[in-house]
Amino acid sequence: GGQPVKKRSCAFWTSATTMQETVLAVVCVTGYVRTFPTPAVLDGIFNLSADLRAPIIVNLANGNQTDTAKGQRFTVEDSLLSDAFRRLNEAWLHSWTVSSVGSWRDRKYDCHNVANRHFVYSWLVDVRPDVIYAPIPPGWLKNLNETIEYHSDNSDDFIQFVPAISATNGVRYFKCACTVVRTPEAMDVIAAVGLVNAHRIGSSWSNVTHFGQKVLAGQRTSRRGHASAYYYLPTMGKGICASDAKRFLRDRDLLTAYQLLDRRPWSAG
């Protein structure tokens, strides 16, 4: 029983290539497809690659078998993915893999293994396929301490800079002008039940309607008298819809992008 596993992959190196290429960084894009084909998302990943002169390795899940109600309900069409990969190949797309099963951790592990086989690097840059990223200031990465991991402040899995050597001195955070681009169905769920409750729904989309009705009923009898005060907790993770993506990055956001912080921010989760 069960659905057959679909897996497609493409590598842009030749079988005769045996030498590892030395680079400053490798960009690993892992997670669910979700809004990956959105032009603003692709532009952000493209710019990361161009700013760091870094190859891009992509490993994605396409389908709703294990995704959550904050993510992807339907399989994204192959034609949209092909267009997306063509866009990234204009930068430096080393290889990509898309399959219907597999955990996020497994995908990140596989991506790192590909990087280790083909490159000598100082940094792995772990990013998501559904987030808009601001350009990196010139020389920023070269000035970081190579014994520390660096995570974005607004949900620390949005972008992480992981040194090639073991990070012996912990994690430091930085300001990141970046935001998640939600699928339309995820935006509907978050609008109905709030971000925190959307997270609690889990991976079964069949639970969304029942859970939403239950929470909305609770809102009407909330002792606080203002439903949004209880169910919509302050967060930078609510995200935006694809139609708003072009308006996201403003000059005032870019002024503080990648500024290092002295302590872990509340928004990092």
PDB file of C-alpha atoms in Angstrom, residues 26-216:
ATOM      1  CA  VAL A  26      27.898  26.640  -0.156  1.00  0.00           C
ATOM      2  CA  VAL A  27      24.179  27.524  -0.102  1.00  0.00           C
ATOM      3  CA  CYS A  28      21.931  24.596   0.907  1.00  0.00           C
ATOM      4  CA  VAL A  29      18.208  25.045   0.157  1.00  0.00           C
ATOM      5  CA  THR A  30      16.173  22.392   1.972  1.00  0.00           C
ATOM      6  CA  GLY A  31      12.541  21.893   2.985  1.00  0.00           C
ATOM      7  CA  TYR A  32       9.091  21.729   1.397  1.00  0.00           C
ATOM      8  CA  VAL A  33       8.563  23.321  -2.008  1.00  0.00           C
ATOM      9  CA  ARG A  34       5.740  25.574  -0.776  1.00  0.00           C
ATOM     10  CA  THR A  35       6.315  29.015  -2.359  1.00  0.00           C
ATOM     11  CA  PHE A  36       9.756  28.240  -3.785  1.00  0.00           C
ATOM     12  CA  PRO A  37       8.740  29.214  -7.383  1.00  0.00           C
ATOM     13  CA  THR A  38       7.783  32.752  -6.261  1.00  0.00           C
ATOM     14  CA  PRO A  39      10.045  35.207  -8.171  1.00  0.00           C
ATOM     15  CA  ALA A  40      10.961  37.229  -5.056  1.00  0.00           C
ATOM     16  CA  VAL A  41      12.007  34.041  -3.224  1.00  0.00           C
ATOM     17  CA  LEU A  42      14.157  32.910  -6.170  1.00  0.00           C
ATOM     18  CA  ASP A  43      15.696  36.365  -6.465  1.00  0.00           C
ATOM     19  CA  GLY A  44      16.732  36.233  -2.804  1.00  0.00           C
ATOM     20  CA  ILE A  45      18.440  32.838  -3.174  1.00  0.00           C
ATOM     21  CA  PHE A  46      19.999  33.991  -6.450  1.00  0.00           C
ATOM     22  CA  ASN A  47      21.435  37.068  -4.703  1.00  0.00           C
ATOM     23  CA  LEU A  48      22.858  35.001  -1.832  1.00  0.00           C
ATOM     24  CA  SER A  49      24.709  32.861  -4.357  1.00  0.00           C
ATOM     25  CA  ALA A  50      25.926  35.883  -6.303  1.00  0.00           C
ATOM     26  CA  ASP A  51      26.953  37.876  -3.206  1.00  0.00           C
ATOM     27  CA  LEU A  52      29.007  34.963  -1.823  1.00  0.00           C
ATOM     28  CA  ARG A  53      30.018  33.454  -5.175  1.00  0.00           C
ATOM     29  CA  ALA A  54      28.594  30.261  -3.732  1.00  0.00           C
ATOM     30  CA  PRO A  55      27.176  27.146  -5.418  1.00  0.00           C
ATOM     31  CA  ILE A  56      23.540  26.259  -4.665  1.00  0.00           C
ATOM     32  CA  ILE A  57      22.437  22.729  -3.690  1.00  0.00           C
ATOM     33  CA  VAL A  58      18.660  22.158  -3.511  1.00  0.00           C
ATOM     34  CA  ASN A  59      16.858  19.247  -1.825  1.00  0.00           C
ATOM     35  CA  LEU A  60      13.057  19.635  -1.611  1.00  0.00           C
ATOM     36  CA  ALA A  61       9.916  17.704  -0.684  1.00  0.00           C
ATOM     37  CA  ASN A  62       6.928  18.202  -2.972  1.00  0.00           C
ATOM     38  CA  GLY A  63       3.558  17.149  -1.587  1.00  0.00           C
ATOM     39  CA  ASN A  64       1.577  17.221   1.640  1.00  0.00           C
ATOM     40  CA  GLN A  65       2.449  13.811   3.090  1.00  0.00           C
ATOM     41  CA  THR A  66       4.325  15.273   6.047  1.00  0.00           C
ATOM     42  CA  ASP A  67       3.966  19.056   5.745  1.00  0.00           C
ATOM     43  CA  THR A  68       2.079  21.103   8.316  1.00  0.00           C
ATOM     44  CA  ALA A  69      -0.933  23.395   8.123  1.00  0.00           C
ATOM     45  CA  LYS A  70       1.508  26.322   7.913  1.00  0.00           C
ATOM     46  CA  GLY A  71       2.821  24.952   4.655  1.00  0.00           C
ATOM     47  CA  GLN A  72       1.876  23.094   1.517  1.00  0.00           C
ATOM     48  CA  ARG A  73      -1.355  21.229   0.889  1.00  0.00           C
ATOM     49  CA  PHE A  74      -0.980  20.378  -2.808  1.00  0.00           C
ATOM     50  CA  THR A  75       1.857  19.181  -5.018  1.00  0.00           C
ATOM     51  CA  VAL A  76       3.518  21.996  -6.992  1.00  0.00           C
ATOM     52  CA  GLU A  77       3.536  21.474 -10.763  1.00  0.00           C
ATOM     53  CA  ASP A  78       6.769  20.275 -12.385  1.00  0.00           C
ATOM     54  CA  SER A  79       6.657  23.122 -14.889  1.00  0.00           C
ATOM     55  CA  LEU A  80       6.899  25.694 -12.078  1.00  0.00           C
ATOM     56  CA  LEU A  81       9.845  23.851 -10.558  1.00  0.00           C
ATOM     57  CA  SER A  82      11.617  23.673 -13.912  1.00  0.00           C
ATOM     58  CA  ASP A  83      11.267  27.430 -14.332  1.00  0.00           C
ATOM     59  CA  ALA A  84      12.613  27.944 -10.812  1.00  0.00           C
ATOM     60  CA  PHE A  85      15.679  25.813 -11.409  1.00  0.00           C
ATOM     61  CA  ARG A  86      16.377  27.595 -14.681  1.00  0.00           C
ATOM     62  CA  ARG A  87      16.376  30.885 -12.775  1.00  0.00           C
ATOM     63  CA  LEU A  88      18.845  29.594 -10.156  1.00  0.00           C
ATOM     64  CA  ASN A  89      21.036  28.074 -12.840  1.00  0.00           C
ATOM     65  CA  GLU A  90      21.687  31.630 -14.016  1.00  0.00           C
ATOM     66  CA  ALA A  91      23.599  32.003 -10.737  1.00  0.00           C
ATOM     67  CA  TRP A  92      25.391  28.763  -9.783  1.00  0.00           C
ATOM     68  CA  LEU A  93      23.015  25.832  -9.341  1.00  0.00           C
ATOM     69  CA  HIS A  94      25.208  22.839  -8.586  1.00  0.00           C
ATOM     70  CA  SER A  95      22.478  20.194  -8.195  1.00  0.00           C
ATOM     71  CA  TRP A  96      18.860  19.683  -7.203  1.00  0.00           C
ATOM     72  CA  THR A  97      16.675  16.863  -5.869  1.00  0.00           C
ATOM     73  CA  VAL A  98      12.882  16.788  -5.493  1.00  0.00           C
ATOM     74  CA  SER A  99      11.036  13.828  -3.954  1.00  0.00           C
ATOM     75  CA  SER A 100       7.727  13.131  -2.237  1.00  0.00           C
ATOM     76  CA  VAL A 101       9.049  11.769   1.068  1.00  0.00           C
ATOM     77  CA  GLY A 102      11.814  12.443   3.547  1.00  0.00           C
ATOM     78  CA  SER A 103      12.255  14.580   6.643  1.00  0.00           C
ATOM     79  CA  TRP A 104      13.680  18.072   6.715  1.00  0.00           C
ATOM     80  CA  ARG A 105      16.639  16.838   8.762  1.00  0.00           C
ATOM     81  CA  ASP A 106      17.400  14.092   6.229  1.00  0.00           C
ATOM     82  CA  ARG A 107      17.329  16.613   3.402  1.00  0.00           C
ATOM     83  CA  LYS A 108      19.705  18.939   5.187  1.00  0.00           C
ATOM     84  CA  TYR A 109      22.025  16.006   5.959  1.00  0.00           C
ATOM     85  CA  ASP A 110      21.996  14.926   2.296  1.00  0.00           C
ATOM     86  CA  CYS A 111      22.647  18.488   1.146  1.00  0.00           C
ATOM     87  CA  HIS A 112      25.638  18.813   3.467  1.00  0.00           C
ATOM     88  CA  ASN A 113      26.998  15.479   2.224  1.00  0.00           C
ATOM     89  CA  VAL A 114      26.872  16.697  -1.383  1.00  0.00           C
ATOM     90  CA  ALA A 115      28.701  19.855  -0.335  1.00  0.00           C
ATOM     91  CA  ASN A 116      31.368  17.813   1.452  1.00  0.00           C
ATOM     92  CA  ARG A 117      31.943  15.590  -1.568  1.00  0.00           C
ATOM     93  CA  HIS A 118      32.329  18.363  -4.117  1.00  0.00           C
ATOM     94  CA  PHE A 119      33.645  21.433  -2.310  1.00  0.00           C
ATOM     95  CA  VAL A 120      36.180  22.681   0.206  1.00  0.00           C
ATOM     96  CA  TYR A 121      34.353  25.513   1.970  1.00  0.00           C
ATOM     97  CA  SER A 122      34.491  27.699   5.058  1.00  0.00           C
ATOM     98  CA  TRP A 123      30.718  28.094   5.560  1.00  0.00           C
ATOM     99  CA  LEU A 124      27.485  26.249   4.896  1.00  0.00           C
ATOM    100  CA  VAL A 125      24.574  28.632   4.415  1.00  0.00           C
ATOM    101  CA  ASP A 126      21.340  26.791   5.293  1.00  0.00           C
ATOM    102  CA  VAL A 127      18.243  28.495   3.896  1.00  0.00           C
ATOM    103  CA  ARG A 128      14.582  27.669   3.326  1.00  0.00           C
ATOM    104  CA  PRO A 129      12.825  27.534  -0.051  1.00  0.00           C
ATOM    105  CA  ASP A 130       9.931  29.768   1.051  1.00  0.00           C
ATOM    106  CA  VAL A 131      11.714  32.839   2.427  1.00  0.00           C
ATOM    107  CA  ILE A 132      12.741  36.165   0.862  1.00  0.00           C
ATOM    108  CA  TYR A 133      16.334  37.097   1.700  1.00  0.00           C
ATOM    109  CA  ALA A 134      18.028  40.485   1.665  1.00  0.00           C
ATOM    110  CA  PRO A 135      21.401  40.846  -0.093  1.00  0.00           C
ATOM    111  CA  ILE A 136      24.500  40.225   2.059  1.00  0.00           C
ATOM    112  CA  PRO A 137      26.767  43.253   2.595  1.00  0.00           C
ATOM    113  CA  PRO A 138      30.167  42.957   0.855  1.00  0.00           C
ATOM    114  CA  GLY A 139      32.774  41.241   3.034  1.00  0.00           C
ATOM    115  CA  TRP A 140      30.285  40.438   5.830  1.00  0.00           C
ATOM    116  CA  LEU A 141      30.838  36.671   5.884  1.00  0.00           C
ATOM    117  CA  LYS A 142      34.642  36.932   5.823  1.00  0.00           C
ATOM    118  CA  ASN A 143      34.552  38.928   9.060  1.00  0.00           C
ATOM    119  CA  LEU A 144      32.651  36.293  11.079  1.00  0.00           C
ATOM    120  CA  ASN A 145      34.217  34.081  13.737  1.00  0.00           C
ATOM    121  CA  GLU A 146      34.632  30.602  12.242  1.00  0.00           C
ATOM    122  CA  THR A 147      34.023  28.891  15.601  1.00  0.00           C
ATOM    123  CA  ILE A 148      30.471  30.294  15.974  1.00  0.00           C
ATOM    124  CA  GLU A 149      27.169  29.524  14.244  1.00  0.00           C
ATOM    125  CA  TYR A 150      25.137  32.545  13.149  1.00  0.00           C
ATOM    126  CA  HIS A 151      21.310  32.417  13.011  1.00  0.00           C
ATOM    127  CA  SER A 152      18.708  34.915  11.835  1.00  0.00           C
ATOM    128  CA  ASP A 153      16.749  36.732  14.526  1.00  0.00           C
ATOM    129  CA  ASN A 154      13.219  36.248  13.174  1.00  0.00           C
ATOM    130  CA  SER A 155      12.874  32.478  13.606  1.00  0.00           C
ATOM    131  CA  ASP A 156      16.398  31.164  13.602  1.00  0.00           C
ATOM    132  CA  ASP A 157      15.796  28.511  10.929  1.00  0.00           C
ATOM    133  CA  PHE A 158      15.216  31.144   8.225  1.00  0.00           C
ATOM    134  CA  ILE A 159      18.940  31.342   7.502  1.00  0.00           C
ATOM    135  CA  GLN A 160      21.945  29.879   9.324  1.00  0.00           C
ATOM    136  CA  PHE A 161      25.658  30.286   8.677  1.00  0.00           C
ATOM    137  CA  VAL A 162      27.419  27.127   9.873  1.00  0.00           C
ATOM    138  CA  PRO A 163      31.241  27.020   9.905  1.00  0.00           C
ATOM    139  CA  ALA A 164      33.013  24.056   8.337  1.00  0.00           C
ATOM    140  CA  ILE A 165      34.779  23.347  11.619  1.00  0.00           C
ATOM    141  CA  SER A 166      32.878  22.479  14.792  1.00  0.00           C
ATOM    142  CA  ALA A 167      31.176  25.514  16.292  1.00  0.00           C
ATOM    143  CA  THR A 168      32.784  25.468  19.738  1.00  0.00           C
ATOM    144  CA  ASN A 169      31.604  28.872  20.912  1.00  0.00           C
ATOM    145  CA  GLY A 170      27.848  28.537  20.523  1.00  0.00           C
ATOM    146  CA  VAL A 171      25.381  30.589  18.461  1.00  0.00           C
ATOM    147  CA  ARG A 172      25.157  34.292  17.735  1.00  0.00           C
ATOM    148  CA  TYR A 173      22.186  36.064  16.122  1.00  0.00           C
ATOM    149  CA  PHE A 174      21.903  38.773  13.501  1.00  0.00           C
ATOM    150  CA  LYS A 175      19.227  41.046  12.098  1.00  0.00           C
ATOM    151  CA  CYS A 176      17.835  39.604   8.903  1.00  0.00           C
ATOM    152  CA  ALA A 177      15.580  41.492   6.526  1.00  0.00           C
ATOM    153  CA  CYS A 178      13.861  38.273   5.537  1.00  0.00           C
ATOM    154  CA  THR A 179      10.356  36.869   5.816  1.00  0.00           C
ATOM    155  CA  VAL A 180       8.507  33.667   5.011  1.00  0.00           C
ATOM    156  CA  VAL A 181       6.156  33.650   2.015  1.00  0.00           C
ATOM    157  CA  ARG A 182       3.105  31.552   2.920  1.00  0.00           C
ATOM    158  CA  THR A 183       0.960  29.452   0.622  1.00  0.00           C
ATOM    159  CA  PRO A 184      -2.629  30.753   0.220  1.00  0.00           C
ATOM    160  CA  GLU A 185      -4.065  27.872   2.256  1.00  0.00           C
ATOM    161  CA  ALA A 186      -1.535  28.446   5.039  1.00  0.00           C
ATOM    162  CA  MET A 187      -2.453  32.136   5.171  1.00  0.00           C
ATOM    163  CA  ASP A 188      -6.126  31.160   5.482  1.00  0.00           C
ATOM    164  CA  VAL A 189      -5.399  28.808   8.380  1.00  0.00           C
ATOM    165  CA  ILE A 190      -3.200  31.326  10.198  1.00  0.00           C
ATOM    166  CA  ALA A 191      -5.826  34.052   9.740  1.00  0.00           C
ATOM    167  CA  ALA A 192      -8.495  31.743  11.183  1.00  0.00           C
ATOM    168  CA  VAL A 193      -6.714  30.217  14.182  1.00  0.00           C
ATOM    169  CA  GLY A 194      -3.506  32.207  14.719  1.00  0.00           C
ATOM    170  CA  LEU A 195       0.094  31.208  14.109  1.00  0.00           C
ATOM    171  CA  VAL A 196       0.628  29.314  17.355  1.00  0.00           C
ATOM    172  CA  ASN A 197      -2.526  27.233  16.976  1.00  0.00           C
ATOM    173  CA  ALA A 198      -1.739  26.604  13.308  1.00  0.00           C
ATOM    174  CA  HIS A 199       1.536  25.081  14.475  1.00  0.00           C
ATOM    175  CA  ARG A 200      -0.343  22.794  16.885  1.00  0.00           C
ATOM    176  CA  ILE A 201      -2.617  21.408  14.181  1.00  0.00           C
ATOM    177  CA  GLY A 202       0.221  19.187  13.022  1.00  0.00           C
ATOM    178  CA  SER A 203       0.684  17.546   9.650  1.00  0.00           C
ATOM    179  CA  SER A 204      -2.880  16.398   8.951  1.00  0.00           C
ATOM    180  CA  TRP A 205      -4.776  18.844   6.763  1.00  0.00           C
ATOM    181  CA  SER A 206      -7.983  16.972   7.602  1.00  0.00           C
ATOM    182  CA  ASN A 207      -7.712  18.447  11.108  1.00  0.00           C
ATOM    183  CA  VAL A 208      -7.743  22.043   9.904  1.00  0.00           C
ATOM    184  CA  THR A 209     -11.510  22.576   9.582  1.00  0.00           C
ATOM    185  CA  HIS A 210     -12.358  20.861  12.879  1.00  0.00           C
ATOM    186  CA  PHE A 211      -9.571  22.565  14.794  1.00  0.00           C
ATOM    187  CA  GLY A 212     -10.398  25.958  13.320  1.00  0.00           C
ATOM    188  CA  GLN A 213     -14.044  25.714  14.312  1.00  0.00           C
ATOM    189  CA  LYS A 214     -13.086  24.677  17.837  1.00  0.00           C
ATOM    190  CA  VAL A 215     -10.712  27.593  18.298  1.00  0.00           C
ATOM    191  CA  LEU A 216     -13.079  30.142  16.808  1.00  0.00           C
TER     192      LEU A 216
END
